[in-house]
Coordinates of C-alpha atoms in Angstrom, one line a residue:
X1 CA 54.2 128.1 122.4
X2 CA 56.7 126.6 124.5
X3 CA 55.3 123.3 124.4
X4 CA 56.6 123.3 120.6
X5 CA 60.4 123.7 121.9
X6 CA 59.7 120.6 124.0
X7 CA 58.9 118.4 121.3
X8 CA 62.1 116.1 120.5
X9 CA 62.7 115.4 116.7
X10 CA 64.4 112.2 117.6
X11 CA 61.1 110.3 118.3
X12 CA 59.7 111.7 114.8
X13 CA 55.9 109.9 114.9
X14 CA 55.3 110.7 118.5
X15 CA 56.7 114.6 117.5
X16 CA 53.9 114.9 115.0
X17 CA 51.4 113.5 117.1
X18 CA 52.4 116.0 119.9
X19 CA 52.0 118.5 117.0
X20 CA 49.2 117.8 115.9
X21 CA 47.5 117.8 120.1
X22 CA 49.0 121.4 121.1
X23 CA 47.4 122.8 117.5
X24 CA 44.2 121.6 118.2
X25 CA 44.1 122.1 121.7
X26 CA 45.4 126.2 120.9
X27 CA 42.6 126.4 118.0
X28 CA 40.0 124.4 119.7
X29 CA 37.3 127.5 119.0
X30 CA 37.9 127.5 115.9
X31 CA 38.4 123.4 114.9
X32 CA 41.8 123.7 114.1
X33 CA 43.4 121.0 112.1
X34 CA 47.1 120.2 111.1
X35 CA 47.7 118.5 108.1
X36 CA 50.8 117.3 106.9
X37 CA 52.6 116.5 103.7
X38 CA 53.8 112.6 103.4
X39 CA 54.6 110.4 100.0
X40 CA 52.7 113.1 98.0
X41 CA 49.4 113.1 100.5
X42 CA 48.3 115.5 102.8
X43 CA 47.2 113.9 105.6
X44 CA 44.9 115.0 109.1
X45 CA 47.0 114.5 112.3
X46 CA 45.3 113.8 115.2
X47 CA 45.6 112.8 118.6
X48 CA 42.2 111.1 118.0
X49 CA 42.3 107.3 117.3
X50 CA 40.2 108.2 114.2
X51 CA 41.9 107.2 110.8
X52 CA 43.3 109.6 109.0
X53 CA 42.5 111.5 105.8
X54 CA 44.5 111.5 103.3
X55 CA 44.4 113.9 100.1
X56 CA 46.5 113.2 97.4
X57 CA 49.1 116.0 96.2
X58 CA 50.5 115.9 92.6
X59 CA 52.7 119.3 92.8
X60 CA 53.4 120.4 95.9
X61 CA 54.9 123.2 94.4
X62 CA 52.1 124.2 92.3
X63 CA 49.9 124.1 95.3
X64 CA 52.1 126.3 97.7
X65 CA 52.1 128.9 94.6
X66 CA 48.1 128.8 95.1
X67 CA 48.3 129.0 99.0
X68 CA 50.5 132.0 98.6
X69 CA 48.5 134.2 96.0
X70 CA 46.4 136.3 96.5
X71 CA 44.1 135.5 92.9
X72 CA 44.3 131.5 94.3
X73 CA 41.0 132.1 96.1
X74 CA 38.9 129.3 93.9
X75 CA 41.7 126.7 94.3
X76 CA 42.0 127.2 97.6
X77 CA 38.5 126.7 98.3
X78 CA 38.4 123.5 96.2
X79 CA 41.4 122.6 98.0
X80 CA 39.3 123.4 101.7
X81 CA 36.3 121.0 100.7
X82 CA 38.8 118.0 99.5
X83 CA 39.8 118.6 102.9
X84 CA 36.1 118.6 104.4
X85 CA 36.8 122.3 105.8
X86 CA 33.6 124.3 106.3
X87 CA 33.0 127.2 104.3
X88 CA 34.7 130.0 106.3
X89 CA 37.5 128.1 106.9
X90 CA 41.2 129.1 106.2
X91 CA 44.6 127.4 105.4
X92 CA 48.3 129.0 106.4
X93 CA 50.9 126.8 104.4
X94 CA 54.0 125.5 106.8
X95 CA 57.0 125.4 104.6
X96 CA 60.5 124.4 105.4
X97 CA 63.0 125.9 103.0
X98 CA 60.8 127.3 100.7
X99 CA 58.9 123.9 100.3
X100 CA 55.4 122.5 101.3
X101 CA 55.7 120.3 104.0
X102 CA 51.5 121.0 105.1
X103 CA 48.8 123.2 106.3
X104 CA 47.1 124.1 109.4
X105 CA 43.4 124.9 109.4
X106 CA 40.9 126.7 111.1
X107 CA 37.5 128.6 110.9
X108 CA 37.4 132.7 111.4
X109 CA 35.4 132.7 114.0
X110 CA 34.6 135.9 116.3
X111 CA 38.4 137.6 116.6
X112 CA 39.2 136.3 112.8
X113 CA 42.2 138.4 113.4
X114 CA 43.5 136.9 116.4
X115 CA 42.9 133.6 115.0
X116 CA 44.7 133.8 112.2
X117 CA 47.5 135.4 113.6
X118 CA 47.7 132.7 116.1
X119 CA 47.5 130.1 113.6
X120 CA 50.5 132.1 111.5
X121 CA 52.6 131.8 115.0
X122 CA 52.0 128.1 115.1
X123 CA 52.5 127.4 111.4
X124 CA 55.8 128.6 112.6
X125 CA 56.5 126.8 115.6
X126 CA 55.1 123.7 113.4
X127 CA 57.5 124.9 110.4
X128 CA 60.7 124.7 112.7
X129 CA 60.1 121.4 114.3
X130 CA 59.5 119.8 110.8
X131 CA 62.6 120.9 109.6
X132 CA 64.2 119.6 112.6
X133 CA 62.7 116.9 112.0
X134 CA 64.1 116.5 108.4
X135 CA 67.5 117.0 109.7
X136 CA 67.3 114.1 112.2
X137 CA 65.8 111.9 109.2
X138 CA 68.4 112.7 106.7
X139 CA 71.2 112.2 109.3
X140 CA 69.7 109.0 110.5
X141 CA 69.9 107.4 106.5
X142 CA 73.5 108.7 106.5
X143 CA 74.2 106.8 109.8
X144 CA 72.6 103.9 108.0
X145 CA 74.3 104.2 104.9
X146 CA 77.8 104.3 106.7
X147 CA 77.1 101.4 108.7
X148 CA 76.7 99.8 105.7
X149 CA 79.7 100.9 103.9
X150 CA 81.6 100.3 107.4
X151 CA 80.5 96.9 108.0
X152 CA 81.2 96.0 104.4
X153 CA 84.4 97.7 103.7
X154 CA 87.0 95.8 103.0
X155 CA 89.7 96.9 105.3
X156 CA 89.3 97.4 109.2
X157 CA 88.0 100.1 110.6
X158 CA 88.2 101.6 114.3
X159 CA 86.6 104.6 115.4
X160 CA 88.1 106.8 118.6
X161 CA 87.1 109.4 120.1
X162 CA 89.1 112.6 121.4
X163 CA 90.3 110.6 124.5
X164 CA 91.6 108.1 122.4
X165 CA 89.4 105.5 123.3
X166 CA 87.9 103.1 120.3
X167 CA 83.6 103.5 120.6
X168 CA 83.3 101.6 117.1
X169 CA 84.9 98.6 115.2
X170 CA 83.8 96.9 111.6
X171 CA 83.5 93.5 111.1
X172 CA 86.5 93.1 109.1
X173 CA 88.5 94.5 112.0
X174 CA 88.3 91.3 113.5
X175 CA 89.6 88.7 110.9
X176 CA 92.8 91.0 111.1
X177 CA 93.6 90.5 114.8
X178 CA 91.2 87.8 115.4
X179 CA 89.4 89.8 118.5
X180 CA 85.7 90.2 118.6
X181 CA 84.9 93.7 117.4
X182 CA 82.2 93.8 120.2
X183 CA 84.7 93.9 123.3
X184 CA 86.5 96.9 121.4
X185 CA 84.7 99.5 122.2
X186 CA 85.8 101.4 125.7
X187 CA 89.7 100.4 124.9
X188 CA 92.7 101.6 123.8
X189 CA 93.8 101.0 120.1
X190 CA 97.3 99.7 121.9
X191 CA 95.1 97.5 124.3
X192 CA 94.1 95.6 121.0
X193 CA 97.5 95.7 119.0
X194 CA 98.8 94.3 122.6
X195 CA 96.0 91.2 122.6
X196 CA 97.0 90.5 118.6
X197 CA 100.8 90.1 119.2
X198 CA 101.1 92.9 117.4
X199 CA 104.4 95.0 117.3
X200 CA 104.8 98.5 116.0
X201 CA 107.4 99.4 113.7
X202 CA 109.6 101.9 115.0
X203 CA 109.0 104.7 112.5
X204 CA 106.1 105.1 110.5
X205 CA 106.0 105.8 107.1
X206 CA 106.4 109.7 105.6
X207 CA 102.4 109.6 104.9
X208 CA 102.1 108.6 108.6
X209 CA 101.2 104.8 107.9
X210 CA 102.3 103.2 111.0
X211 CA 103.6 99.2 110.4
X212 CA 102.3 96.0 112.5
X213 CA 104.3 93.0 112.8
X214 CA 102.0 90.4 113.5
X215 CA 103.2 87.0 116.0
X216 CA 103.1 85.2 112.5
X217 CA 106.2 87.0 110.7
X218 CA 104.7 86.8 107.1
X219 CA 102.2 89.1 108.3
X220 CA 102.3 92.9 108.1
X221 CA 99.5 95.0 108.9
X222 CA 99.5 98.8 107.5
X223 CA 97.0 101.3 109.8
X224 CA 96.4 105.0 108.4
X225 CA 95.1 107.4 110.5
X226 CA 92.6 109.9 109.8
X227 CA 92.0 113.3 112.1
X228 CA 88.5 114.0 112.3
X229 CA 88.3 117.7 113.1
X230 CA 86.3 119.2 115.8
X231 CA 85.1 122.3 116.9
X232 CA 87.8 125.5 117.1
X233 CA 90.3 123.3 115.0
X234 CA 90.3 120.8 118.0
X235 CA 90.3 116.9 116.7
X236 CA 86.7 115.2 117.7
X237 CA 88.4 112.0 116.9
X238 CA 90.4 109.7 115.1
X239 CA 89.8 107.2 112.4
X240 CA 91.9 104.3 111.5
X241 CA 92.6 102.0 108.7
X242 CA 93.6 98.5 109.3
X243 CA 94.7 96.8 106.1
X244 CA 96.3 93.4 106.2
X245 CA 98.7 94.2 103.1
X246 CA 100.9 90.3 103.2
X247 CA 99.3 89.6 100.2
X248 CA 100.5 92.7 98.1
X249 CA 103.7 92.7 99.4
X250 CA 104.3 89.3 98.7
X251 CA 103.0 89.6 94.7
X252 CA 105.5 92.6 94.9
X253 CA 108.5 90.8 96.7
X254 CA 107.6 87.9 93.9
X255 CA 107.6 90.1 90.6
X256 CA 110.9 91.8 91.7
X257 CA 112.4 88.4 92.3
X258 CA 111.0 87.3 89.0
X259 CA 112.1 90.4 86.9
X260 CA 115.7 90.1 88.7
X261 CA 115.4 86.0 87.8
X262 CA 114.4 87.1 84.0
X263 CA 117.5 89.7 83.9
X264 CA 120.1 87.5 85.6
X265 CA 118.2 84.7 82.2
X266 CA 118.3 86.8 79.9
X267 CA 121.6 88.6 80.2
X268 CA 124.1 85.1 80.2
X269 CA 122.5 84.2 76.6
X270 CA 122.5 87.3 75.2
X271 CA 126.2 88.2 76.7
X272 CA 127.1 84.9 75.2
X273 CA 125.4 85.1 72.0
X274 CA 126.9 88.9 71.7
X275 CA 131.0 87.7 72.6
X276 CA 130.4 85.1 69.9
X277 CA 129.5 86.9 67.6
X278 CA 131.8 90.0 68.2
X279 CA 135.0 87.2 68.4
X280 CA 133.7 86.1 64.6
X281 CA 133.5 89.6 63.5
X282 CA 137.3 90.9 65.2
X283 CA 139.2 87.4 64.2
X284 CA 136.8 86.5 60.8
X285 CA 140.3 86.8 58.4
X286 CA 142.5 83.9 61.3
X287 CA 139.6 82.0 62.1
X288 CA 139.5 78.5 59.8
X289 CA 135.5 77.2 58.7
X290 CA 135.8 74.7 61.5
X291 CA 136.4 77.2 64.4
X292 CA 133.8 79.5 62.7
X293 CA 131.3 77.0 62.6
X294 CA 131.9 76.1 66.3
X295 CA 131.1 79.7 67.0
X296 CA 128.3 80.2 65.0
X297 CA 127.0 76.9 66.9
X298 CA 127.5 78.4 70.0
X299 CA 125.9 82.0 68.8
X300 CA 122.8 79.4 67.8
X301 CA 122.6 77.5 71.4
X302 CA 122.8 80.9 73.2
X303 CA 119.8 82.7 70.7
X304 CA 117.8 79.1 71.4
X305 CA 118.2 79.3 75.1
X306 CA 117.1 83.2 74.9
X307 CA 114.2 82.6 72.5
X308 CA 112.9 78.9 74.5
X309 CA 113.0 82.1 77.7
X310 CA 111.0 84.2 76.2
X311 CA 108.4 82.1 75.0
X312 CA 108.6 80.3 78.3
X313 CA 107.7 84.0 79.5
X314 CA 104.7 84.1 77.0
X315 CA 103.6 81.1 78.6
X316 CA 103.6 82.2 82.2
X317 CA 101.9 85.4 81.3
X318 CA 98.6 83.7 79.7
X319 CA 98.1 81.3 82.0
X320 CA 98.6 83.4 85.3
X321 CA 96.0 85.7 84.1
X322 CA 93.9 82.9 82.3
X323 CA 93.8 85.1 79.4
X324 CA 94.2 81.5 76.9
X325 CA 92.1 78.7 76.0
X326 CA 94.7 75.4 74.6
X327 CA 93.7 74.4 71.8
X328 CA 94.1 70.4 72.5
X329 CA 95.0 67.5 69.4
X330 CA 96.4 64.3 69.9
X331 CA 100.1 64.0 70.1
X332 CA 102.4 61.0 69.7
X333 CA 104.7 60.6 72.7
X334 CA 107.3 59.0 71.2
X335 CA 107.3 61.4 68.2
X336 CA 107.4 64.4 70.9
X337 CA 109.5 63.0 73.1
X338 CA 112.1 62.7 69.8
X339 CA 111.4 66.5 68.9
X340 CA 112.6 67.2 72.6
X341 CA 115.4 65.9 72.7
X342 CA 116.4 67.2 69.4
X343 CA 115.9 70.7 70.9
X344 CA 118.0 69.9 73.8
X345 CA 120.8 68.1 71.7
X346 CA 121.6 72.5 70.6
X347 CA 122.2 72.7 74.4
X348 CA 123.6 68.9 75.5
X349 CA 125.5 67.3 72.9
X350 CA 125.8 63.9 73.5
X351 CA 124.5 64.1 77.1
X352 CA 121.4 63.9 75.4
X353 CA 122.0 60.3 74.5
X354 CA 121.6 59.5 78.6
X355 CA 117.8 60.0 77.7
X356 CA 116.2 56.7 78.1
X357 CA 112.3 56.5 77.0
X358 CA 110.5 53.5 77.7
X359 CA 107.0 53.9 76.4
X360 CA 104.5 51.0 76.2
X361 CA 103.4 50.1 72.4
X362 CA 99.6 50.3 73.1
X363 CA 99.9 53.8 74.8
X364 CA 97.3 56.4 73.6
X365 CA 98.1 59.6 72.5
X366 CA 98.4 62.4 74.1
X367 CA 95.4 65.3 74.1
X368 CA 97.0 68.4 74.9
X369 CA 98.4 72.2 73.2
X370 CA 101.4 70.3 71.6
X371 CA 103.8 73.3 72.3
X372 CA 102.6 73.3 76.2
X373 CA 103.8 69.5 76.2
X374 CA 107.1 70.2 74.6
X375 CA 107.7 73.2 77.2
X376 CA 107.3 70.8 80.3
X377 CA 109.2 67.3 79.0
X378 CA 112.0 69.9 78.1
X379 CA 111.9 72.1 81.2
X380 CA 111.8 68.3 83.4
X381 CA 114.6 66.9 81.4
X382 CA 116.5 70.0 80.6
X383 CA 116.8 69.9 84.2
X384 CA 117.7 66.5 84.8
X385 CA 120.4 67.0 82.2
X386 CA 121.5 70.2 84.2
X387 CA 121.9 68.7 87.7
X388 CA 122.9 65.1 86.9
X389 CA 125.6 63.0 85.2
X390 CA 123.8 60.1 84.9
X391 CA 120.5 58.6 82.7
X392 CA 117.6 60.5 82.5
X393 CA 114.6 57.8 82.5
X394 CA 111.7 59.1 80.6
X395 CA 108.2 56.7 81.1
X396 CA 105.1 56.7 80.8
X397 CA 101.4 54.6 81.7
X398 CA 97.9 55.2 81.0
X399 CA 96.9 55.6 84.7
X400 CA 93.1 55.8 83.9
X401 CA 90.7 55.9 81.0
X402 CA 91.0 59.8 79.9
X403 CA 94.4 60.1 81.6
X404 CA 98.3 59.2 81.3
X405 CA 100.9 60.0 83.8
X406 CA 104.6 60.6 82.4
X407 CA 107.7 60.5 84.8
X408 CA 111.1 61.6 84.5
X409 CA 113.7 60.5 86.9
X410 CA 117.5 60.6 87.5
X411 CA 119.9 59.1 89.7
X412 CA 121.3 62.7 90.9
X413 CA 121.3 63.7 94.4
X414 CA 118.0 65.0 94.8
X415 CA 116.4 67.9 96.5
X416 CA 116.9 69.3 99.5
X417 CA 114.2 68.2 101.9
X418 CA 113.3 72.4 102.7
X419 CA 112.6 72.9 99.0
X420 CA 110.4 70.1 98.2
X421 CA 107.2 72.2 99.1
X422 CA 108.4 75.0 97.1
X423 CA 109.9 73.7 94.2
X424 CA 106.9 74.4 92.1
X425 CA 106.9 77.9 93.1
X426 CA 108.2 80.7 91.1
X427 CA 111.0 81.4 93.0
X428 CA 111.4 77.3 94.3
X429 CA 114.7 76.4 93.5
X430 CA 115.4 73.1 91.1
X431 CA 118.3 71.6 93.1
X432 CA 121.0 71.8 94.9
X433 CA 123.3 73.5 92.1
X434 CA 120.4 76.1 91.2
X435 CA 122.0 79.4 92.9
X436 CA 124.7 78.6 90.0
X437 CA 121.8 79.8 87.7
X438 CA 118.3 80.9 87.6
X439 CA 115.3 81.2 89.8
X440 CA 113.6 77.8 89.0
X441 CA 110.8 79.4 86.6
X442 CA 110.9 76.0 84.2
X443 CA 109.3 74.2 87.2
X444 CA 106.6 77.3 87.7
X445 CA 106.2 77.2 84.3
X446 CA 105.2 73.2 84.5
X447 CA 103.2 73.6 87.1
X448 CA 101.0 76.1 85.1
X449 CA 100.8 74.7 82.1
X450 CA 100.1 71.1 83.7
X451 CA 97.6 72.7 86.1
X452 CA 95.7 75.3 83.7
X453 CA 96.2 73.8 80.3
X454 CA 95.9 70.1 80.6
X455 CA 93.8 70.2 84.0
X456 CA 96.5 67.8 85.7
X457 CA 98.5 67.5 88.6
X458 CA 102.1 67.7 88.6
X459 CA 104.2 66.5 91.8
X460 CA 107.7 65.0 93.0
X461 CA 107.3 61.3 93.3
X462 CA 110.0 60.4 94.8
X463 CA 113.6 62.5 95.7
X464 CA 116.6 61.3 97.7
X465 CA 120.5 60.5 97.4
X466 CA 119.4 58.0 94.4
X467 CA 117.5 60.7 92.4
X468 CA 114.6 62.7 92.0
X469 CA 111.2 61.3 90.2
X470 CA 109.0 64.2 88.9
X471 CA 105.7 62.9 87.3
X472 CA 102.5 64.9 85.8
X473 CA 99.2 63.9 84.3
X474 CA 97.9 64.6 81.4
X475 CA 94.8 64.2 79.0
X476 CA 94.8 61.5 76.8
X477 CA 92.7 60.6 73.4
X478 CA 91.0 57.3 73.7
X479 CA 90.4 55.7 70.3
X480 CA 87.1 54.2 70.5

């Protein structure tokens, strides 16, 4: 019997095997067998290099009833020759928790009694290891299955240990402080922040999030740790969650700079448009039809500007989230470039007549969502009008068959140099006067529409102390 508490379950096949040897070896006079349930088949073990028998099992369940009942006596006999037992041969089930897991049998030979109660003590013995055996199995496919979700997860992960030293690390662990997850192990979590550049914040945050600076200073690194308890209440460990979280907060730092952008819009129109109109209603009886048209014109300029905002808005939204399909036709240029400036005229007056176009007669039309061309010729010359005293120069060439490219330039002072990589960005400024008013969402907006709806390019051709070129591509219908 003690050779059974020898038996390790962590080498499961050569466990059985062992099994299967001290059984036959302790009901050698009486041809003692173990057979054990696997994938629905009772099968011999053996220390033999015989092959094995295998008898197939439909309901274990069912089967166990039989082996336990006392009116089972005719199964169990047909049972006993499937299994090639002689005739006064019998079988003690081994079950672990309440469920088959095989048999051991033997003859009754002289001392029947002895024998069986022998072979109930090693059904047993047999019984315990099995379930040991189980345990080691199941825990082995969860270590499995959390390798898998480790080495997959998207966030890093380190492992430590009570000391405090790091005895695992995920993949991902490594494209966060670009160290080899290999030569972790055995060091302290400090040890690797050290080798990243990495600098603590000074407090963490009330959930106990603790903040990494990274060398590059657009790089923020949030780790959460997690006490995993031990025996008595004392920790066995502690695991840690490296996230790289630059991108969120930089979509959060960008929609709170747009929402403030939209407000700081939205409010000088509607403040503007709401004066008007209460000036109109307190002075209607003094104010002459001249001086009430002038304010009515102004009440219309500032609802224009709000409205040409929000659909600009509208815009933004359905192409950042691709949520729209344009719906291209062909367009005239010199019939939208006329509609343009018309809707800037509301805004410009006669600065509107320092809008030069020079379009080529044999130009193709344009093939485009006629309302996404309007929004970028009037966001480009809008702001050339804005920033500039001078002419606003409006061309435009077929570059390629399929293709024109449009420019607008003025002779103001141009960008700074710093903002010429950003200009097209939703917070990119669109010149030097720009802190005077928005954000620079018409460029954003241009980008978007040139990029996602006609599949172009837009870009800044050219920008000094003699103006600034902006040109953009754009589909165009080729009459065949």
């Amino acid at each position: 019997m003690a050779a059974f508490t020898e038996l390790t379950p962590t080498e499961p096949d050569r466990a059985r095997s062992e099994m299967a040897r001290l059984v036959n070896r302790a009901l050698a006079g009486s041809q003692g067998e173990l057979w054990l349930l696997e994938d629905g088949e009772l099968v011999r073990r053996s220390d033999d290099e015989d092959p094995s028998p295998k008898v197939p099992v439909s309901d274990s369940a069912q089967l166990l009833r039989v082996l336990t009942s006392s009116a089972g006596g005719r199964r169990l006999r047909a049972l006993l020759d499937l299994l090639g037992a002689p005739q006064d041969a019998f079988a003690i089930p081994i079950q672990v928790e309440g469920r088959l897991a095989g048999l051991l049998v033997a003859r009754m030979t002289v001392g029947a009694a002895e024998t069986r109660r022998l072979a109930a003590v090693l059904a047993g013995q047999a019984a315990v290891l099995l379930g040991q055996l189980e345990l080691v199995d199941a825990l082995d496919r969860e270590r499995r299955m959390m390798n898998a979700i480790l080495r997959h997860s998207p966030v890093g992960v380190l492992l430590e240990d009570a000391a405090g030293n790091i005895v695992y690390a995920n993949p991902e662990i490594e494209a966060i402080y670009s160290l080899q997850a290999s030569e972790m192990p055995g060091r302290k979590p400090d040890e690797i922040y050290a080798a990243a550049g990495a600098v603590p914040a000074e407090v963490a945050d009330a959930d106990g999030t603790l903040e990494l600076r990274m060398k590059d200073p657009d790089r923020t690194v949030h780790v959460r740790r997690v006490v995993i308890p031990g025996l008595e209440g004392e920790p066995a460990g502690v695991l840690t969650l490296h996230e790289d979280v630059t991108a969120q907060r930089q979509a959060l730092e960008a929609k709170d700079l747009m929402l403030r952008a939209i407000g700081h819009e939205v409010r000088s129109p509607a403040a503007a448009m709401k004066n008007t109109l209460a000036g109109i209603m307190q002075w209607d009886e003094t104010i002459d039809s001249t001086g009430r048209r002038t304010l009515l014109q102004e009440a219309y300029e500032s609802s224009d500007r709000l409205l040409s905002l929000v659909e600009s808005q509208l815009i933004i939204a359905k192409l950042e989230t691709r949520h729209f399909e344009p719906v291209p036709e062909p367009i005239d240029l010199s019939s939208a470039m006329s509609g343009v400036v018309a809707v800037l005229n509301h805004r410009y007056a006669e600065r509107t007549s320092a809008v030069e176009v020079n379009l080529p007669p044999a130009l193709p039309p344009a093939f485009c969502e006629p309302a996404h061309l309007g929004q970028v010729l009037t966001n480009l010359i809008g702001n050339a009008l804005e920033y500039t005293s001078g002419s606003v120069q409006v061309e435009a060439r077929q570059v390629q068959r399929g293709w024109l490219e449009v420019s607008v330039a003025d002779n103001g002072q141009g960008l700074p140099p710093a903002t010429l990589e950003t200009v097209f960005e939703k917070t990119g400024p669109a010149g030097r006067s720009r802190s005077q008013g928005g954000l620079g969402l018409g460029l954003y907006l241009c980008r978007l529409v040139v990029e996602r709806s006609f599949g172009g390019r837009i870009w800044v051709a050219a920008s000094d102390r003699r103006g600034t070129t902006f040109r953009f591509t754009v589909p165009a219908r080729i009459r065949t």
